[in-house]
Short mmCIF file of C-alpha atoms in Angstrom, two decimals:
data_model
loop_
_atom_site.label_atom_id
_atom_site.label_comp_id
_atom_site.label_asym_id
_atom_site.label_seq_id
_atom_site.Cartn_x
_atom_site.Cartn_y
_atom_site.Cartn_z
CA CYS A 1 24.68 90.36 19.71
CA LEU A 2 26.01 90.32 16.14
CA PHE A 3 28.30 87.37 16.85
CA LEU A 4 25.46 85.23 18.16
CA SER A 5 23.29 86.15 15.18
CA ILE A 6 26.01 85.11 12.74
CA MET A 7 26.63 81.86 14.61
CA ARG A 8 22.91 81.06 14.60
CA LYS A 9 22.69 81.56 10.83
CA LEU A 10 25.83 79.49 10.32
CA PHE A 11 24.39 76.69 12.44
CA ILE A 12 21.15 76.67 10.41
CA LEU A 13 23.12 76.60 7.16
CA LEU A 14 25.26 73.69 8.31
CA ALA A 15 22.18 71.82 9.55
CA PHE A 16 20.56 71.92 6.11
CA PHE A 17 23.74 71.56 4.05
CA PRO A 18 23.90 67.71 4.15
CA ALA A 19 20.24 67.46 3.15
CA PHE A 20 20.91 69.82 0.27
CA ILE A 21 23.82 67.71 -0.90
CA PHE A 22 21.74 64.51 -0.72
CA ALA A 23 18.91 66.14 -2.66
CA GLN A 24 21.30 66.89 -5.50
CA GLU A 25 22.54 63.33 -5.82
CA ASN A 26 22.14 61.85 -9.26
CA PHE A 27 22.64 58.08 -9.44
CA GLY A 28 21.66 54.86 -11.12
CA TYR A 29 21.11 51.35 -9.82
CA PHE A 30 21.44 48.02 -11.57
CA SER A 31 21.80 44.27 -11.08
CA ARG A 32 25.35 43.34 -12.05
CA SER A 33 24.57 39.62 -12.04
CA LYS A 34 21.54 40.07 -14.32
CA ALA A 35 23.58 42.19 -16.70
CA VAL A 36 26.45 39.70 -16.84
CA GLU A 37 24.21 36.65 -17.21
CA SER A 38 22.38 38.30 -20.12
CA LEU A 39 25.50 38.42 -22.28
CA PRO A 40 25.97 35.76 -24.98
CA GLN A 41 29.68 35.48 -24.09
CA PHE A 42 28.76 34.66 -20.50
CA LYS A 43 26.48 31.84 -21.64
CA LYS A 44 29.24 30.51 -23.90
CA ALA A 45 31.75 30.77 -21.04
CA THR A 46 29.36 28.84 -18.80
CA GLU A 47 29.10 26.04 -21.36
CA GLU A 48 32.90 25.86 -21.62
CA TYR A 49 33.26 25.88 -17.85
CA GLU A 50 30.72 23.10 -17.40
CA ALA A 51 32.54 21.03 -20.02
CA LEU A 52 35.86 21.55 -18.20
CA LYS A 53 34.25 20.69 -14.88
CA GLY A 54 32.86 17.49 -16.41
CA ARG A 55 36.29 16.44 -17.67
CA CYS A 56 37.85 17.20 -14.30
CA GLN A 57 35.24 15.09 -12.57
CA GLU A 58 35.99 12.23 -14.94
CA GLU A 59 39.69 12.45 -14.07
CA ILE A 60 38.90 12.47 -10.35
CA GLU A 61 36.65 9.42 -10.69
CA ARG A 62 39.27 7.61 -12.78
CA ASN A 63 41.89 8.34 -10.13
CA GLU A 64 39.59 7.09 -7.36
CA GLN A 65 38.84 3.90 -9.27
CA GLU A 66 42.55 3.17 -9.62
CA LEU A 67 43.06 3.81 -5.91
CA THR A 68 40.17 1.46 -5.08
CA ARG A 69 41.63 -1.22 -7.36
CA MET A 70 45.02 -1.03 -5.63
CA TYR A 71 43.41 -1.11 -2.18
CA VAL A 72 41.34 -4.21 -3.03
CA ALA A 73 44.46 -5.94 -4.41
CA TYR A 74 46.31 -5.06 -1.21
CA LEU A 75 43.53 -6.50 0.98
CA GLU A 76 43.37 -9.69 -1.06
CA GLY A 77 47.11 -10.30 -0.88
CA GLN A 78 48.14 -8.98 2.53
CA ARG A 79 47.89 -12.42 4.20
CA THR A 80 50.04 -14.10 1.58
CA PHE A 81 52.57 -11.35 0.78
CA PRO A 82 56.05 -11.74 2.26
CA GLU A 83 56.87 -9.01 4.78
CA PRO A 84 59.07 -6.96 2.39
CA ILE A 85 56.40 -7.05 -0.37
CA LEU A 86 53.68 -6.16 2.12
CA ARG A 87 55.59 -3.09 3.32
CA LYS A 88 56.25 -2.10 -0.28
CA ARG A 89 52.55 -2.36 -1.16
CA GLN A 90 51.61 -0.36 1.95
CA ASN A 91 54.02 2.40 0.98
CA GLU A 92 52.75 2.41 -2.60
CA LEU A 93 49.16 2.60 -1.43
CA GLN A 94 49.90 5.45 0.99
CA GLN A 95 51.79 7.32 -1.72
CA MET A 96 48.86 6.93 -4.08
CA VAL A 97 46.43 8.22 -1.43
CA ASP A 98 48.63 11.28 -0.88
CA ASN A 99 48.94 11.87 -4.62
CA SER A 100 45.20 11.49 -5.05
CA VAL A 101 44.48 14.19 -2.45
CA LEU A 102 47.07 16.49 -4.02
CA PHE A 103 45.69 15.82 -7.50
CA ARG A 104 42.15 16.66 -6.40
CA ASP A 105 43.25 19.91 -4.71
CA GLN A 106 45.30 21.02 -7.71
CA LEU A 107 42.47 20.20 -10.07
CA LYS A 108 40.03 22.29 -8.03
CA LEU A 109 42.47 25.20 -8.00
CA TRP A 110 43.01 24.97 -11.74
CA LEU A 111 39.25 24.78 -12.34
CA ALA A 112 38.66 27.91 -10.23
CA GLU A 113 41.33 29.80 -12.18
CA ALA A 114 39.83 28.61 -15.46
CA ARG A 115 36.39 29.78 -14.34
CA ASP A 116 37.70 33.25 -13.47
CA SER A 117 39.50 33.47 -16.80
CA LEU A 118 36.41 32.44 -18.77
CA TYR A 119 34.05 34.85 -16.99
CA GLN A 120 36.40 37.83 -16.69
CA PRO A 121 35.62 39.25 -20.18
CA SER A 122 31.88 39.30 -19.40
CA TYR A 123 32.38 41.15 -16.11
CA LYS A 124 34.73 43.61 -17.80
CA ALA A 125 32.20 44.25 -20.57
CA VAL A 126 29.51 45.05 -17.99
CA ASP A 127 31.84 47.29 -15.94
CA ASP A 128 32.89 49.18 -19.09
CA ALA A 129 29.24 49.53 -20.14
CA LEU A 130 28.33 50.79 -16.66
CA ARG A 131 31.00 53.47 -16.90
CA THR A 132 29.73 54.52 -20.33
CA VAL A 133 26.11 54.77 -19.17
CA CYS A 134 26.99 56.69 -16.02
CA GLU A 135 29.14 59.16 -17.94
CA ALA A 136 26.46 59.63 -20.60
CA TRP A 137 23.84 60.37 -17.94
CA SER A 138 26.21 62.33 -15.65
CA PHE A 139 25.56 60.04 -12.70
CA ASP A 140 27.56 60.57 -9.53
CA TYR A 141 27.60 56.84 -8.83
CA ALA A 142 25.76 53.56 -9.45
CA ILE A 143 24.43 51.07 -6.91
CA ASP A 144 24.66 47.32 -7.43
CA THR A 145 21.35 46.00 -6.12
CA ASP A 146 22.81 42.49 -5.84
CA ILE A 147 24.50 43.71 -2.66
CA ALA A 148 22.08 43.43 0.24
CA ALA A 149 23.38 46.63 1.85
CA TYR A 150 20.59 48.54 0.08
CA ARG A 151 17.13 47.51 1.22
CA TYR A 152 15.38 50.45 -0.39
CA ILE A 153 16.12 52.83 -3.26
CA ASN A 154 13.90 55.83 -3.91
CA PRO A 155 12.86 55.58 -7.60
CA GLN A 156 12.45 59.35 -7.73
CA LYS A 157 16.13 59.80 -6.90
CA GLY A 158 17.72 57.05 -8.96
CA VAL A 159 17.30 55.38 -12.35
CA ASP A 160 17.26 51.65 -13.04
CA ILE A 161 20.01 51.31 -15.64
CA THR A 162 20.22 47.51 -15.84
CA ASP A 163 18.76 47.29 -19.36
CA ALA A 164 20.91 50.18 -20.57
CA VAL A 165 24.06 48.51 -19.22
CA ILE A 166 23.11 45.23 -20.94
CA LYS A 167 22.47 47.08 -24.21
CA VAL A 168 25.86 48.82 -24.14
CA ALA A 169 27.69 45.66 -23.04
CA MET A 170 26.25 43.85 -26.05
CA ASN A 171 26.92 46.81 -28.37
CA PRO A 172 30.01 48.62 -27.05
CA ASP A 173 30.38 50.65 -30.29
CA MET A 174 26.88 52.09 -30.22
CA PRO A 175 26.66 55.94 -30.41
CA VAL A 176 26.73 57.56 -26.99
CA THR A 177 23.89 59.87 -28.01
CA THR A 178 21.49 56.93 -27.90
CA LEU A 179 22.16 56.75 -24.15
CA PHE A 180 20.97 60.26 -23.32
CA LYS A 181 18.23 60.39 -20.73
CA SER A 182 15.87 61.90 -23.25
CA ASN A 183 15.79 58.50 -24.92
CA ILE A 184 14.55 56.68 -21.80
CA PRO A 185 11.93 57.31 -19.11
CA ALA A 186 13.34 60.10 -16.97
CA CYS A 187 14.36 59.31 -13.40
CA ALA A 188 11.49 56.93 -12.75
CA GLU A 189 9.04 59.69 -11.81
CA ASP A 190 6.29 57.64 -13.40
CA THR A 191 7.04 54.71 -11.12
CA GLU A 192 4.50 54.42 -8.35
CA GLN A 193 6.07 51.65 -6.25
CA PRO A 194 9.41 52.03 -4.46
CA VAL A 195 12.26 49.87 -5.65
CA SER A 196 13.80 47.36 -3.29
CA SER A 197 17.15 45.71 -3.67
CA THR A 198 17.88 42.00 -3.26
CA ALA A 199 15.89 40.48 -0.45
CA ASP A 200 17.32 38.32 2.33
#
C-alpha cells in the first residue's frame, strides 16, 4: 500500500531527525567562576570587599562591647537602684539589645549589596566576553561547567572556551579576527580524554 510505505518512510525520518539535530550542535563550555576570578578587577573588588567586611566586623564588635558594658553596669547596680531607676535601666538595656540586633541585620544587608555592586562589573565583563567568543565561533550555546547538571561533555562536540573568554574579558577591544577557530585547536579532536564538569 502506498500510504503505508509513505508512513514507514516518514517514521524512519522522524526517528533519525533528533539525532541529526544533535549531531549538528556546535557549542562551547567554560568555567564562569574561573574566568571571573582570573580578572584583575575581581581581585581588586575582593580586596575592597574584605576591607569593608573588616570594618563592619569592627563596628559589630564595638556595639557588642558597649552592650556588654551596659549589662555589667545594670547587674552591679540592680540591688541598689531605686525602683524607677531600675525600670529605666531595664528599658534602656532592652532597647539597646533590640537596636543591636537591627544594626547587625542592616549591616549584613548593606555588606551583601556592596559585595554584589563590587563584583558585578567582573561578571558583566565575562558575560560580554562569552557572547563575543560564541558569536565569533558561531556557537549555538555555551555550557557553564560550574553547574553540576553536566557530568560529562564530549570533547569532540564542544570546545573549552574558558581561556578565550578570560582573554577577551581582559582585552575587550581586541580584534574579533583573533578569536576565529583557526587560531586555536579545533573542536578538541586532539583531546583523548573526555571532559567532565564539576564533580560532586
